[in-house]
Coordinates of C-alpha atoms in Angstrom, one line a residue:
M1 CA 61.6 46.9 61.0
D2 CA 61.3 43.6 60.3
N3 CA 64.3 41.3 60.8
N4 CA 64.0 37.6 59.9
R5 CA 67.5 36.7 60.5
T6 CA 67.2 34.0 62.9
R7 CA 69.8 31.5 64.1
A8 CA 68.3 29.1 61.4
W9 CA 69.0 31.6 58.8
R10 CA 72.4 32.2 59.9
L11 CA 73.0 28.5 60.0
A12 CA 71.8 28.2 56.6
Q13 CA 73.7 30.9 55.2
K14 CA 76.9 29.3 56.9
K15 CA 76.2 25.9 55.1
R16 CA 75.5 27.5 51.7
N17 CA 79.1 29.3 52.2
R18 CA 81.0 26.6 53.5
A19 CA 82.7 25.5 50.0
R20 CA 83.9 28.9 49.6
D21 CA 85.7 29.0 52.9
S22 CA 87.1 25.5 52.5
H23 CA 89.9 26.2 50.5
P24 CA 93.6 26.7 52.2
P25 CA 95.0 30.0 51.8
R26 CA 97.2 30.5 48.9
S27 CA 101.0 31.0 50.0
D28 CA 102.3 34.6 49.4
F29 CA 105.5 33.0 48.0
P30 CA 105.2 30.2 45.5
K31 CA 108.0 27.5 45.2
E32 CA 110.9 28.4 43.5
K33 CA 111.2 26.7 40.0
R34 CA 114.6 28.1 38.8
W35 CA 117.5 26.1 39.6
K36 CA 120.0 29.4 39.7
L37 CA 117.6 30.7 42.5
M38 CA 117.3 27.7 44.8
Y39 CA 119.7 28.5 47.7
I40 CA 118.9 25.6 50.2
R41 CA 120.6 22.1 49.6
S42 CA 117.7 20.1 50.9
E43 CA 115.5 22.0 48.1
K44 CA 118.0 21.1 45.6
L45 CA 118.1 17.6 46.3
A46 CA 114.4 17.3 46.2
R47 CA 114.0 19.3 43.0
A48 CA 117.0 17.1 41.1
A49 CA 115.1 14.0 42.5
Q50 CA 112.0 15.2 40.9
L51 CA 114.0 15.9 37.5
G52 CA 115.9 12.8 37.6
M53 CA 119.2 14.8 37.6
D54 CA 122.3 13.7 39.7
Y55 CA 123.1 16.5 42.4
P56 CA 125.6 17.3 43.6
R57 CA 127.6 16.6 40.6
V58 CA 130.5 14.4 40.7
R59 CA 133.1 14.9 38.1
N60 CA 134.1 11.9 35.9
G61 CA 137.5 11.9 37.1
L62 CA 136.5 11.4 40.4
L63 CA 134.0 8.6 39.3
A64 CA 136.6 6.8 37.5
R65 CA 138.8 6.9 40.4
R66 CA 136.1 5.5 42.7
A67 CA 135.3 2.7 40.4
M68 CA 139.1 2.0 40.1
E69 CA 139.3 1.6 43.9
E70 CA 136.2 -0.6 44.1
Y71 CA 137.4 -3.3 41.6
K72 CA 141.3 -3.3 43.2
P73 CA 142.2 -6.7 43.8
E74 CA 142.5 -7.1 47.6
R75 CA 145.9 -8.3 48.8
S76 CA 145.7 -11.7 50.4
L77 CA 147.4 -12.5 53.5
Y78 CA 148.0 -16.0 52.6
M79 CA 151.6 -17.2 51.9

């Protein structure tokens, strides 16, 4: 039996197949894209930033109240 598979042959095979083995393994579970199925707050915050959405949503009444508090004239203590 003639066997020409020397160390040099094995190194050449390794070099030839290196590109095939260099890709990272694919995750079994891809990231969730549907908003309804995202459960973790940090994931929702990151996804909302990507989409340009405001999250968590703040009601208009609360926004108006906060704006009014910001622009309330401050009482001065000067008499």
